[in-house]
Short mmCIF file of C-alpha atoms in Angstrom, two decimals:
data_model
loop_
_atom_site.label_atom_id
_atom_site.label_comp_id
_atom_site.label_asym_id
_atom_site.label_seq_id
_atom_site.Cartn_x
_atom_site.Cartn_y
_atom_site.Cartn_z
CA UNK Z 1 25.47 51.54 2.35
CA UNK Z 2 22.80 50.09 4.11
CA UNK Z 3 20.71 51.16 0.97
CA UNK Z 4 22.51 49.43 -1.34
CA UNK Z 5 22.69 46.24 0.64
CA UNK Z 6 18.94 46.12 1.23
CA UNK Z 7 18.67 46.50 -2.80
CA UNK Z 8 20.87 43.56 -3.10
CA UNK Z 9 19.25 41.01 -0.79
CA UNK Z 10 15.77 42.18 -2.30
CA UNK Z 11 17.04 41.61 -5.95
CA UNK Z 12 19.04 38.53 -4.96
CA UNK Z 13 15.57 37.21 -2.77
CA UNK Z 14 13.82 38.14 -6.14
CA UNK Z 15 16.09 36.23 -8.49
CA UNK Z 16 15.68 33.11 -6.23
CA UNK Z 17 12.35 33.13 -6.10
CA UNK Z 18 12.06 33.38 -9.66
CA UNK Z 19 14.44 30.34 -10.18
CA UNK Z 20 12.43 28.46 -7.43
CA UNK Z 21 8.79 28.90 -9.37
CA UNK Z 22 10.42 28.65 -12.55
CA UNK Z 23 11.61 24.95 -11.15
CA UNK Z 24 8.36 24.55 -9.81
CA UNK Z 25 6.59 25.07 -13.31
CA UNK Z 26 8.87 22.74 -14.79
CA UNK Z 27 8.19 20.32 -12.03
CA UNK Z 28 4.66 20.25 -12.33
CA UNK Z 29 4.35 20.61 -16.35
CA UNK Z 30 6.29 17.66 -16.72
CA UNK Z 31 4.25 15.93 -13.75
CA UNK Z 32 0.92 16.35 -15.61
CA UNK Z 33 2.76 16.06 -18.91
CA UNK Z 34 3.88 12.77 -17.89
CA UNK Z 35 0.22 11.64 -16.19
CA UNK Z 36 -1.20 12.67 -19.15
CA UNK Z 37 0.93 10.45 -21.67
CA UNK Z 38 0.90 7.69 -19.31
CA UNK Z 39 -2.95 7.53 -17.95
CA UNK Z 40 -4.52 10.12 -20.69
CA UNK Z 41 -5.46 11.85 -17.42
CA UNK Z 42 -4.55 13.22 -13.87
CA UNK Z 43 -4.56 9.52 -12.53
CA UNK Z 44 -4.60 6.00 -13.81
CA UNK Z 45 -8.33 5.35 -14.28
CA UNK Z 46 -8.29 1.86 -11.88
CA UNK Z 47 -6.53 4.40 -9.25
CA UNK Z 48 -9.96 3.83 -7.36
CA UNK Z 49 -10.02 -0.11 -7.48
CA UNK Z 50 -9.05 -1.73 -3.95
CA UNK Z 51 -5.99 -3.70 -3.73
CA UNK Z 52 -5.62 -7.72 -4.05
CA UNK Z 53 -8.00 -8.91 -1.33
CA UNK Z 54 -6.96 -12.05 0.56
CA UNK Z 55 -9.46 -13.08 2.49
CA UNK Z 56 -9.44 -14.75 5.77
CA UNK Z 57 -9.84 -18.87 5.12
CA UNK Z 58 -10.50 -21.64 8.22
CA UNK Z 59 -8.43 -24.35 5.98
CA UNK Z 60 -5.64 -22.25 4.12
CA UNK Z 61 -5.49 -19.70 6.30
CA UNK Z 62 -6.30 -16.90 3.24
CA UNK Z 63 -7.55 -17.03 -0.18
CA UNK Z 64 -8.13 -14.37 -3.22
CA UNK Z 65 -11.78 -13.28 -2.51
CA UNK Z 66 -14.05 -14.67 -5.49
CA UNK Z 67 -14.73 -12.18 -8.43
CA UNK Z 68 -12.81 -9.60 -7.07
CA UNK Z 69 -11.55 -6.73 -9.77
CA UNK Z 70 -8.48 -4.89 -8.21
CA UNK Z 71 -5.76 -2.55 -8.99
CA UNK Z 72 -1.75 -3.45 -8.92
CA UNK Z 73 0.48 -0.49 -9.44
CA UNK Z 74 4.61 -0.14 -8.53
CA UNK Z 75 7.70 1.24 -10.20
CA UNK Z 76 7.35 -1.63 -12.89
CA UNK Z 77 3.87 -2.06 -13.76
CA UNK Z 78 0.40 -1.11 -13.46
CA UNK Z 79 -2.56 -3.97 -13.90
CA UNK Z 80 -6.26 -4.35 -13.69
CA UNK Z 81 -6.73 -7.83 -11.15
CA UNK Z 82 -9.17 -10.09 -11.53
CA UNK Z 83 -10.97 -13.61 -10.26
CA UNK Z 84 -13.15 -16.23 -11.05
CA UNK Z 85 -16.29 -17.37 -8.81
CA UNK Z 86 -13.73 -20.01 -7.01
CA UNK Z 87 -11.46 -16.89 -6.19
CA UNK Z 88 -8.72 -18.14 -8.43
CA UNK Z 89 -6.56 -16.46 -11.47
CA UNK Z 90 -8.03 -17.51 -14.62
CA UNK Z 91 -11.45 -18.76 -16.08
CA UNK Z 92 -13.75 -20.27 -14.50
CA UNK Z 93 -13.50 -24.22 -14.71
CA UNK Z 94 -16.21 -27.02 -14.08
CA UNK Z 95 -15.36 -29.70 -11.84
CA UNK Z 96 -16.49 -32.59 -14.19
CA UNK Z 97 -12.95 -34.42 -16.01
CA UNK Z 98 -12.91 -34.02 -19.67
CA UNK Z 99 -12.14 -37.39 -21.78
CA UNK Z 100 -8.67 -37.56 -23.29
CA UNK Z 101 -7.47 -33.91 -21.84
CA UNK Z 102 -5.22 -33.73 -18.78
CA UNK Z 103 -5.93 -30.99 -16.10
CA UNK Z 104 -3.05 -29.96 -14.26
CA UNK Z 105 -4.05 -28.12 -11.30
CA UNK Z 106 -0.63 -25.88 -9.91
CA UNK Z 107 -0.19 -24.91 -6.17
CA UNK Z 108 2.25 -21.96 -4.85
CA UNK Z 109 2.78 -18.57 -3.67
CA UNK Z 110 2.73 -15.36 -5.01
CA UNK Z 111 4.52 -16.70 -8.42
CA UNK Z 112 1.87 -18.76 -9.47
CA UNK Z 113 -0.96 -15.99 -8.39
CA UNK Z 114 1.19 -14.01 -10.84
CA UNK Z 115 -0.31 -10.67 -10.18
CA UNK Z 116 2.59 -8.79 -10.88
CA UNK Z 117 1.73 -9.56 -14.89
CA UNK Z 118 -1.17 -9.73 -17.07
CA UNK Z 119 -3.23 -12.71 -16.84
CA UNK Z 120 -2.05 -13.82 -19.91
CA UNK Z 121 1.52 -13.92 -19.04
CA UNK Z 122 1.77 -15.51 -16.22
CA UNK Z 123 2.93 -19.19 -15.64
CA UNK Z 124 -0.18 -20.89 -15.49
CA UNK Z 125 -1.43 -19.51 -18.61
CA UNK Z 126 1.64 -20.08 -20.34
CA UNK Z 127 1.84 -23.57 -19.69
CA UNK Z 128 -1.53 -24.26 -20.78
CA UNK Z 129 0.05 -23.01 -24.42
CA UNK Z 130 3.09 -24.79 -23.96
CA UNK Z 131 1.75 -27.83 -22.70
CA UNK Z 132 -0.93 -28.03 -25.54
CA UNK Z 133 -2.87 -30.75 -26.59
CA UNK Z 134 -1.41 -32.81 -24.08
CA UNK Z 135 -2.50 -30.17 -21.05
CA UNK Z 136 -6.09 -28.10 -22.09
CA UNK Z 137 -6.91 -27.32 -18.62
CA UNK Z 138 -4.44 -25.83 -16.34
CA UNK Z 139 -5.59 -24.52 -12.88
CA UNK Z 140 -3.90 -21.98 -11.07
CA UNK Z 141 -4.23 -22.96 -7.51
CA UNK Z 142 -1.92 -20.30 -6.59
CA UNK Z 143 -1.95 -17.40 -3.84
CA UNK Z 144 0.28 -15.27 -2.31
CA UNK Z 145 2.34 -15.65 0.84
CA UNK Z 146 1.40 -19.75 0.54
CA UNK Z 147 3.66 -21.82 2.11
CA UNK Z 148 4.02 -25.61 1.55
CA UNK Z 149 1.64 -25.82 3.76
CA UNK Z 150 -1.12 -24.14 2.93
CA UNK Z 151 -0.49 -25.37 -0.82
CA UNK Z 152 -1.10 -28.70 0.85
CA UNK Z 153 -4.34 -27.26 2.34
CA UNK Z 154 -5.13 -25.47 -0.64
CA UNK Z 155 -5.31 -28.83 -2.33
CA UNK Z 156 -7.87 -30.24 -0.16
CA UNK Z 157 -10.45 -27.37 0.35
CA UNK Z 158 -10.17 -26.51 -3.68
CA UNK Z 159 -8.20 -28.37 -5.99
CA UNK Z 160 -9.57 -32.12 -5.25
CA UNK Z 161 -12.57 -31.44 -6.86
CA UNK Z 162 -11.06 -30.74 -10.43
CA UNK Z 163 -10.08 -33.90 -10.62
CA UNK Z 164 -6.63 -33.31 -12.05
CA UNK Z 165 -4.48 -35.81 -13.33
CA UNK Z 166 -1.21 -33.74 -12.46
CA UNK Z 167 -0.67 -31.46 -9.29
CA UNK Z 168 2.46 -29.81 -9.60
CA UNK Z 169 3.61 -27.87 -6.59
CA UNK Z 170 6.25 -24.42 -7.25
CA UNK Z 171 8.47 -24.31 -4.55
CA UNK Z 172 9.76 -21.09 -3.26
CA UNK Z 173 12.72 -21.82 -0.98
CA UNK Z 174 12.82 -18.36 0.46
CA UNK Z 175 9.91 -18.52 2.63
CA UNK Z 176 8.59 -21.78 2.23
CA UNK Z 177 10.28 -23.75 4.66
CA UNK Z 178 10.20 -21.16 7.56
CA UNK Z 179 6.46 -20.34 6.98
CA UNK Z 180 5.91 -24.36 6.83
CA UNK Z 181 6.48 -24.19 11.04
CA UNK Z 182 5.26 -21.50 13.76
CA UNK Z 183 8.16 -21.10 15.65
CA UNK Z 184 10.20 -19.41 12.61
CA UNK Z 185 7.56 -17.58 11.06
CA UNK Z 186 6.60 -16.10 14.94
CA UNK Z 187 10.36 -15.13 15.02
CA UNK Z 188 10.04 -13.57 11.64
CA UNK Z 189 6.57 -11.50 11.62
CA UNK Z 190 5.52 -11.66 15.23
CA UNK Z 191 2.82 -12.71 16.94
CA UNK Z 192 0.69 -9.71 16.53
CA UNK Z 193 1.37 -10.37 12.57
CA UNK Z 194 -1.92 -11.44 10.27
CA UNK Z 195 1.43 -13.80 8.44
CA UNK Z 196 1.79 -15.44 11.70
CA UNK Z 197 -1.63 -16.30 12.87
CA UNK Z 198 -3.65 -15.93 10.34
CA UNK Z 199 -1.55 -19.07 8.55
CA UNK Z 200 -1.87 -23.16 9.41
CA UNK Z 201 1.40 -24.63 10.39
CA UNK Z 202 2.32 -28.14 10.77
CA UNK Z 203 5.01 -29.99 13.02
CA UNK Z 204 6.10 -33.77 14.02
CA UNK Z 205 3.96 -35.17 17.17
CA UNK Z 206 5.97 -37.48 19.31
CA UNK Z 207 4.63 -40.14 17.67
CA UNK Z 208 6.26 -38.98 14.55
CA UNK Z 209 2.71 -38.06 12.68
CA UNK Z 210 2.33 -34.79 11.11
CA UNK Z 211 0.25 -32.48 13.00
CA UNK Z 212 -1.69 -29.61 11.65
CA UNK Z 213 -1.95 -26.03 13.83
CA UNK Z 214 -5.29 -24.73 12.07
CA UNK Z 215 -5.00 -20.73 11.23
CA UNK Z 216 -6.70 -18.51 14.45
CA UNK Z 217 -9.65 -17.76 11.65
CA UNK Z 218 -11.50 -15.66 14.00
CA UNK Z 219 -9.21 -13.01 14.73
CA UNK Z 220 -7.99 -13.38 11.14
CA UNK Z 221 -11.59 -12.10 10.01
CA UNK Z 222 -12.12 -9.52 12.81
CA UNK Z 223 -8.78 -7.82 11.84
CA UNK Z 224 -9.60 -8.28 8.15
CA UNK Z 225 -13.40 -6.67 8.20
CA UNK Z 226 -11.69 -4.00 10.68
CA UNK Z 227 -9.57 -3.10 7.59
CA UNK Z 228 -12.21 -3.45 5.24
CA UNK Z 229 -14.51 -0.71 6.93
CA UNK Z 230 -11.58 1.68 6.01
CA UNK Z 231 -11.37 1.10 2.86
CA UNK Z 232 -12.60 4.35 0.47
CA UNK Z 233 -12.45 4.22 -3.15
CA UNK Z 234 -11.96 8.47 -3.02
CA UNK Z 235 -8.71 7.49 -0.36
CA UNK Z 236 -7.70 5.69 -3.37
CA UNK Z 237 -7.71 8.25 -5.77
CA UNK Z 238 -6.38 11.18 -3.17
CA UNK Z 239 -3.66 8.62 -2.86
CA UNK Z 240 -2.50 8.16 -6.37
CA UNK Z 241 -3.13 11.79 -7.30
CA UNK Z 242 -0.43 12.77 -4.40
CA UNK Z 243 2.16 10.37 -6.08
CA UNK Z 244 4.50 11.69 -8.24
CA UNK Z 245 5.38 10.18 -12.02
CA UNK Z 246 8.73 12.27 -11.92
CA UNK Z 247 9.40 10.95 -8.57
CA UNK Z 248 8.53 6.99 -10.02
CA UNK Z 249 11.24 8.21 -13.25
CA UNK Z 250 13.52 9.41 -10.99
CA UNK Z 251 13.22 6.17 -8.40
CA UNK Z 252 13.62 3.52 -11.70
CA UNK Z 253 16.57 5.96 -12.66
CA UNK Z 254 18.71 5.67 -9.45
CA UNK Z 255 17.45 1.49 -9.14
CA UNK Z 256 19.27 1.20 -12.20
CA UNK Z 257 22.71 1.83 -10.85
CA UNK Z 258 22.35 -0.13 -7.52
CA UNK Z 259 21.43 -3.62 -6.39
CA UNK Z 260 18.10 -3.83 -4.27
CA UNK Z 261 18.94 -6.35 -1.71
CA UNK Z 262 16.81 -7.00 1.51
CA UNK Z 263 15.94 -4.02 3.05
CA UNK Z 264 16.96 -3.56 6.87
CA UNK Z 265 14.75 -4.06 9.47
CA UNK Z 266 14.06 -7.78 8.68
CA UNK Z 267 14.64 -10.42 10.28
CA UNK Z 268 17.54 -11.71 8.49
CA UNK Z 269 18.33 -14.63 10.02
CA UNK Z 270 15.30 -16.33 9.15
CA UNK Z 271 14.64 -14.38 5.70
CA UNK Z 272 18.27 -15.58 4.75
CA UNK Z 273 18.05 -18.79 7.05
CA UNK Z 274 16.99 -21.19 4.47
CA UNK Z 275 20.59 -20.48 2.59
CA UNK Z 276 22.72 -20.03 5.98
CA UNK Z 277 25.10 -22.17 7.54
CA UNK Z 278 25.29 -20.20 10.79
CA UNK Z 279 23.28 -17.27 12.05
CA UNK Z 280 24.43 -13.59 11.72
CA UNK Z 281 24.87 -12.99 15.30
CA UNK Z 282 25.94 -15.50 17.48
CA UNK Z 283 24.45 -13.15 20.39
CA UNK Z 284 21.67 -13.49 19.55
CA UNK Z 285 19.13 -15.46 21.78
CA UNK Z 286 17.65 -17.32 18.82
CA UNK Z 287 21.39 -18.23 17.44
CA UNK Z 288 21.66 -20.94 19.88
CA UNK Z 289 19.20 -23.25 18.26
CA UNK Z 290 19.55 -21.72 15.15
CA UNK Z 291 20.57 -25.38 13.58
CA UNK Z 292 18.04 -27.50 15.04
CA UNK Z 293 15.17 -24.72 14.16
CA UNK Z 294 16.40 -24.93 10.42
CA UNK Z 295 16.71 -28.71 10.55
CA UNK Z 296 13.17 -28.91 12.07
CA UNK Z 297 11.76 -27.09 9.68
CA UNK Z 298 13.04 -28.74 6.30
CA UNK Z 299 11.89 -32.49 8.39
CA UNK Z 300 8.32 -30.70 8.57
CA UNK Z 301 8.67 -29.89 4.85
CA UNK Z 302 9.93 -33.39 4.46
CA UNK Z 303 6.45 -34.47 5.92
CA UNK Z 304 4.24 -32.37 4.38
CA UNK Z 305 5.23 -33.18 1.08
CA UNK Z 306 5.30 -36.69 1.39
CA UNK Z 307 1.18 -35.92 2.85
CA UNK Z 308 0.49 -33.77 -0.11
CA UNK Z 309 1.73 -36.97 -2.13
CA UNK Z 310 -0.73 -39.27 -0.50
CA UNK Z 311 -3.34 -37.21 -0.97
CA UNK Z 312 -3.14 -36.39 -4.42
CA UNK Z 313 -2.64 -40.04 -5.33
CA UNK Z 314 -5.72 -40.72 -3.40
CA UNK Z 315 -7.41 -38.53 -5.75
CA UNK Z 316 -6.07 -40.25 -8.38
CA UNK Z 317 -3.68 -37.81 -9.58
CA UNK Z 318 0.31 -37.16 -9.94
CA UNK Z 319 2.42 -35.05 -7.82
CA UNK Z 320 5.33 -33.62 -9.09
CA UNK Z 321 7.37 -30.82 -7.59
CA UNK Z 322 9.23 -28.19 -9.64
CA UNK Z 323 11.27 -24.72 -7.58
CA UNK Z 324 10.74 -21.36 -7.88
CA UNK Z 325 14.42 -19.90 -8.06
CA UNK Z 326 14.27 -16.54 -6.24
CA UNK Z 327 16.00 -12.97 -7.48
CA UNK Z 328 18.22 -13.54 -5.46
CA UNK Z 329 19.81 -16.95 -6.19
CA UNK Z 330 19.46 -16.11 -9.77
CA UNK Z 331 21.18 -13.43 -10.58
CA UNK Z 332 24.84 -13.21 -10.01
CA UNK Z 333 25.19 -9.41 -9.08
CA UNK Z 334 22.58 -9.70 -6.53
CA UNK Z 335 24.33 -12.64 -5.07
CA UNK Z 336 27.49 -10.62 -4.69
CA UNK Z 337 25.86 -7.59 -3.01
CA UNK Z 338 23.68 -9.38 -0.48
CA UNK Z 339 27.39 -11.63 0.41
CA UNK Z 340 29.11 -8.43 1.03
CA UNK Z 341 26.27 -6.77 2.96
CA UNK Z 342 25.89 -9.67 5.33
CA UNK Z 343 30.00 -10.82 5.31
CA UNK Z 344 29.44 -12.89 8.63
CA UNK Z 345 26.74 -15.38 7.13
CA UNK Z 346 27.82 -18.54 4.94
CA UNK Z 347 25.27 -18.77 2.19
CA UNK Z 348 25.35 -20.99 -0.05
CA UNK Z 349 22.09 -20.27 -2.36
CA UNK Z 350 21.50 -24.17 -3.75
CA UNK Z 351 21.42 -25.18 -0.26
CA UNK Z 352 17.68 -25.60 -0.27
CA UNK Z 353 17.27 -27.03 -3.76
CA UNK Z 354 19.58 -29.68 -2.93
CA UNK Z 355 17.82 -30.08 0.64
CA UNK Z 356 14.25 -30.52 -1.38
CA UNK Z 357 15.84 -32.85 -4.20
CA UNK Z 358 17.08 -35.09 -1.34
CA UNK Z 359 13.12 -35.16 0.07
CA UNK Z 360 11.64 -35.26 -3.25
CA UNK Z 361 14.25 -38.59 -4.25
CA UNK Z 362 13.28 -39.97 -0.72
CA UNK Z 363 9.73 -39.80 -1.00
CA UNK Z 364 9.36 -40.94 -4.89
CA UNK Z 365 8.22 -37.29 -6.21
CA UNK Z 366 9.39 -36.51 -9.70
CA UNK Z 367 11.61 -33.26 -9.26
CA UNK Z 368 12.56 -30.18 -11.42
CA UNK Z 369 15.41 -27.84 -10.31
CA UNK Z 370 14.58 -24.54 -12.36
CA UNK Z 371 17.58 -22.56 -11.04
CA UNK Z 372 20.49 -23.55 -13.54
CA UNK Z 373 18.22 -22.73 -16.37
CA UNK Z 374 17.65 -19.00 -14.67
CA UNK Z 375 21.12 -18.69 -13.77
CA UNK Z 376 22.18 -19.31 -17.78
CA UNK Z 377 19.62 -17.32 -18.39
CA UNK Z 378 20.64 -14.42 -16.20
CA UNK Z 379 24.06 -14.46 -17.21
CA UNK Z 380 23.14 -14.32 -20.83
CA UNK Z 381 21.85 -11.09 -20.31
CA UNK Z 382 17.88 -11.90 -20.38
CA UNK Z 383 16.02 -10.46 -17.88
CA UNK Z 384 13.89 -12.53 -16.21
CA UNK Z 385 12.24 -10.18 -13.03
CA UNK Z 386 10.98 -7.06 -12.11
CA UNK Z 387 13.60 -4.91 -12.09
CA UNK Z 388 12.54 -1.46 -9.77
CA UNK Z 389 10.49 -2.26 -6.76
CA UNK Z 390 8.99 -5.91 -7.10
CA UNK Z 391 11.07 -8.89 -7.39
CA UNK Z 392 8.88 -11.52 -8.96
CA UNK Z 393 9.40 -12.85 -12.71
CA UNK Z 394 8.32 -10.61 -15.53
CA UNK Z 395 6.71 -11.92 -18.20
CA UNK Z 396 9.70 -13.60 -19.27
CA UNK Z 397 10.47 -15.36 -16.39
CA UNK Z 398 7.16 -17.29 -16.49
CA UNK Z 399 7.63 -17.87 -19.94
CA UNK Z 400 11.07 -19.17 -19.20
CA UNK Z 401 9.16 -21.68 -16.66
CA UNK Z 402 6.63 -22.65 -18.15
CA UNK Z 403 8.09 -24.19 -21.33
CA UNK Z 404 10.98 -25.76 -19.02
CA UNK Z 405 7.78 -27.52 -17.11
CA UNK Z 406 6.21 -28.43 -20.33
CA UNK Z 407 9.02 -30.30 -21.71
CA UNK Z 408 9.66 -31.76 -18.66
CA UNK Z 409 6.42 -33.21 -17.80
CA UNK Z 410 6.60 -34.30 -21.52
CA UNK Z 411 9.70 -36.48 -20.16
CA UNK Z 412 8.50 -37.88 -17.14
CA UNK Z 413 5.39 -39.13 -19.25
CA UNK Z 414 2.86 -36.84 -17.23
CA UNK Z 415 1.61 -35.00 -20.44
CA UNK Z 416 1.65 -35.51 -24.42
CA UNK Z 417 3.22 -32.74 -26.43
CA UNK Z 418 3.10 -32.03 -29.99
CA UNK Z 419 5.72 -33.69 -32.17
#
């Protein structure tokens, strides 16, 4: 008896081990099937290029390093990175005006620096076409994790000296006006954060002048070269040879059938702030002054646009301000599932558009509210962002943009179009 059970656990121990390496071979012939139809090798051949380098800046707080060539690779894409000798996206442009064409230099975040598409595609680029003859030199001012702030900044240490006629300015209401002041961005990242204090922030004096709070630029570069020492292409390459392609199939697979909202562990409050009429948790110690924090912060906006303005007309240029309507106020379903996660919080998602048209009105700034054309856009079915692990605009979305701009700086008399 004891025979015959022995025989029994042996063959059934057999039979399972030959299902488990038979699932193993098929697991690994269709991982190296896959990395060879994808990369025509074991690994993407960039897999050894560093990431997007942002630099530690005195006056912006970071920039893209000059002439950098880096590697971007999620769920939905996989691109080659590169910059010009000013550290910028795109060509490289002389300062000197030309006669009879308009340069439009663009400041923003992470949407203009568009690294999340091919140069080609992204919104400064795509203006330039759009915009043609009446634009032949757009430059894109643009870098990620900028707040109005540091576009203002930006400006000054970089975009002056292009001598643009037109400086428009993409808003991105989901962290522009918190990263605009320190005390919601501390709340938000920390102090021990490089987002905190490696970034400028401005606030009202009692004299009711905007004051600037410079970036700490030392630490910021200590931390930074710390971080650079580590770097190893080889790490690199160990590192994308241990991630699975039937893993990133099965990840887009299961993204498909479930809204990505804001992943736990943030700080919600001020992440969803901008669009909140009362904070999450009234006991919390930060829901007291939750009001007057938010309030603050859009009057600091308030100022810092009507400075930008000043400044660029002092360079004898244009400012015009156009948002940057996030995944999340765009697309209906998302809406819905980041409402019934967080059931406690009023949102209402044109809050800040209407907040910045008010400032914009105030202060004389010509004003473009992309949202309703994303939102018609969304509902029609196009698909205007990323769709698996980043949430910036595709290529369509900046398409979508930039010929909305085009036709609207047409209107306001900023540029000459065709026709």
């Amino acid at each position: 008896m004891k025979r015959e059970f022995r025989l029994k656990l042996k063959s059934g121990l057999v039979n399972a081990g030959f299902v488990v390496a038979s699932l193993l071979a098929a697991f690994l012939a269709a991982e190296v099937g896959l990395r060879l139809y994808h990369y025509g090798g074991l690994v993407w051949e960039h897999a050894h290029l560093p990431p997007v380098v942002h630099e530690p800046d005195p006056e912006t707080g970071w920039r893209l390093a000059p002439n950098q060539v880096a590697a971007r690779s999620t769920l939905d894409y996989q691109l080659v990175i590169k910059t010009n000798a000013e550290g910028l996206r795109g060509p490289d442009h002389t300062p000197e005006p030309e006669p009879d064409v308009t340069t439009i230099a663009v400041l923003g975040d992470s949407f203009m620096e568009a690294s999340q598409v091919p140069e080609e595609a992204g919104f400064c680029h795509a203006l330039e076409s759009a915009a043609s003859p009446g634009a032949r030199r757009v430059i894109n001012l643009g870098v990620g994790g900028f707040s109005t702030v540091q576009a203002w900044r930006q400006f000054e240490a970089r975009g002056r000296h292009f001598h643009p006629r037109v400086v428009l300015l993409a808003f991105y209401a989901e962290n522009d006006v918190y990263g605009n002041v320190a005390g919601l961005s501390r709340m938000m990242w920390g102090e021990d954060d490089g987002r905190y204090f490696s970034a400028p922030f401005a606030a009202i004096g009692g004299d009711g002048e905007l004051v600037l709070q410079p970036p700490q630029y030392e630490r910021a570069a200590e931390e930074f070269e710390a971080a650079w020492r580590r770097y190893s292409p080889w790490l690199m390459r160990l590192d994308a040879l241990t991630k699975s392609v039937v893993e990133n199939y099965y990840k887009r697979a299961r993204s498909r059938f479930r809204q990505k909202i804001h992943e736990p562990g943030e700080e919600i409050a001020i992440h969803l702030g901008v669009y909140a009429e009362n904070h999450p948790d009234p006991e919390d110690e930060t829901a007291e002054p939750f009001d007057e924090l938010w309030e603050d912060a859009f009057r600091v906006t308030g100022a810092v646009l009507r400075q930008l303005k000043q400044d660029v007309e002092s360079a004898g240029a244009t400012l015009a301000v156009f948002t940057v309507p996030s995944k999340l106020q765009a697309i209906p379903a998302h809406r819905s599932a980041v409402r019934e996660r967080y059931p406690d919080m009023a949102l209402d998602f044109e809050r800040p558009h209407k907040r910045l048209a008010a400032i914009c009105e105030e202060a004389g700034i010509p004003f473009l509210d992309l949202l309703p054309d994303f939102l018609a856009q969304s509902e029609s079915g196009t698909v205007l962002y990323h769709q698996f692990e980043d949430s910036h605009w595709n290529e369509a979305g900046h398409a979508l943009a930039a010929e909305r701009v085009a036709a609207w700086l047409k209107d306001q008399g900023l540029i000459r179009l065709p026709g």
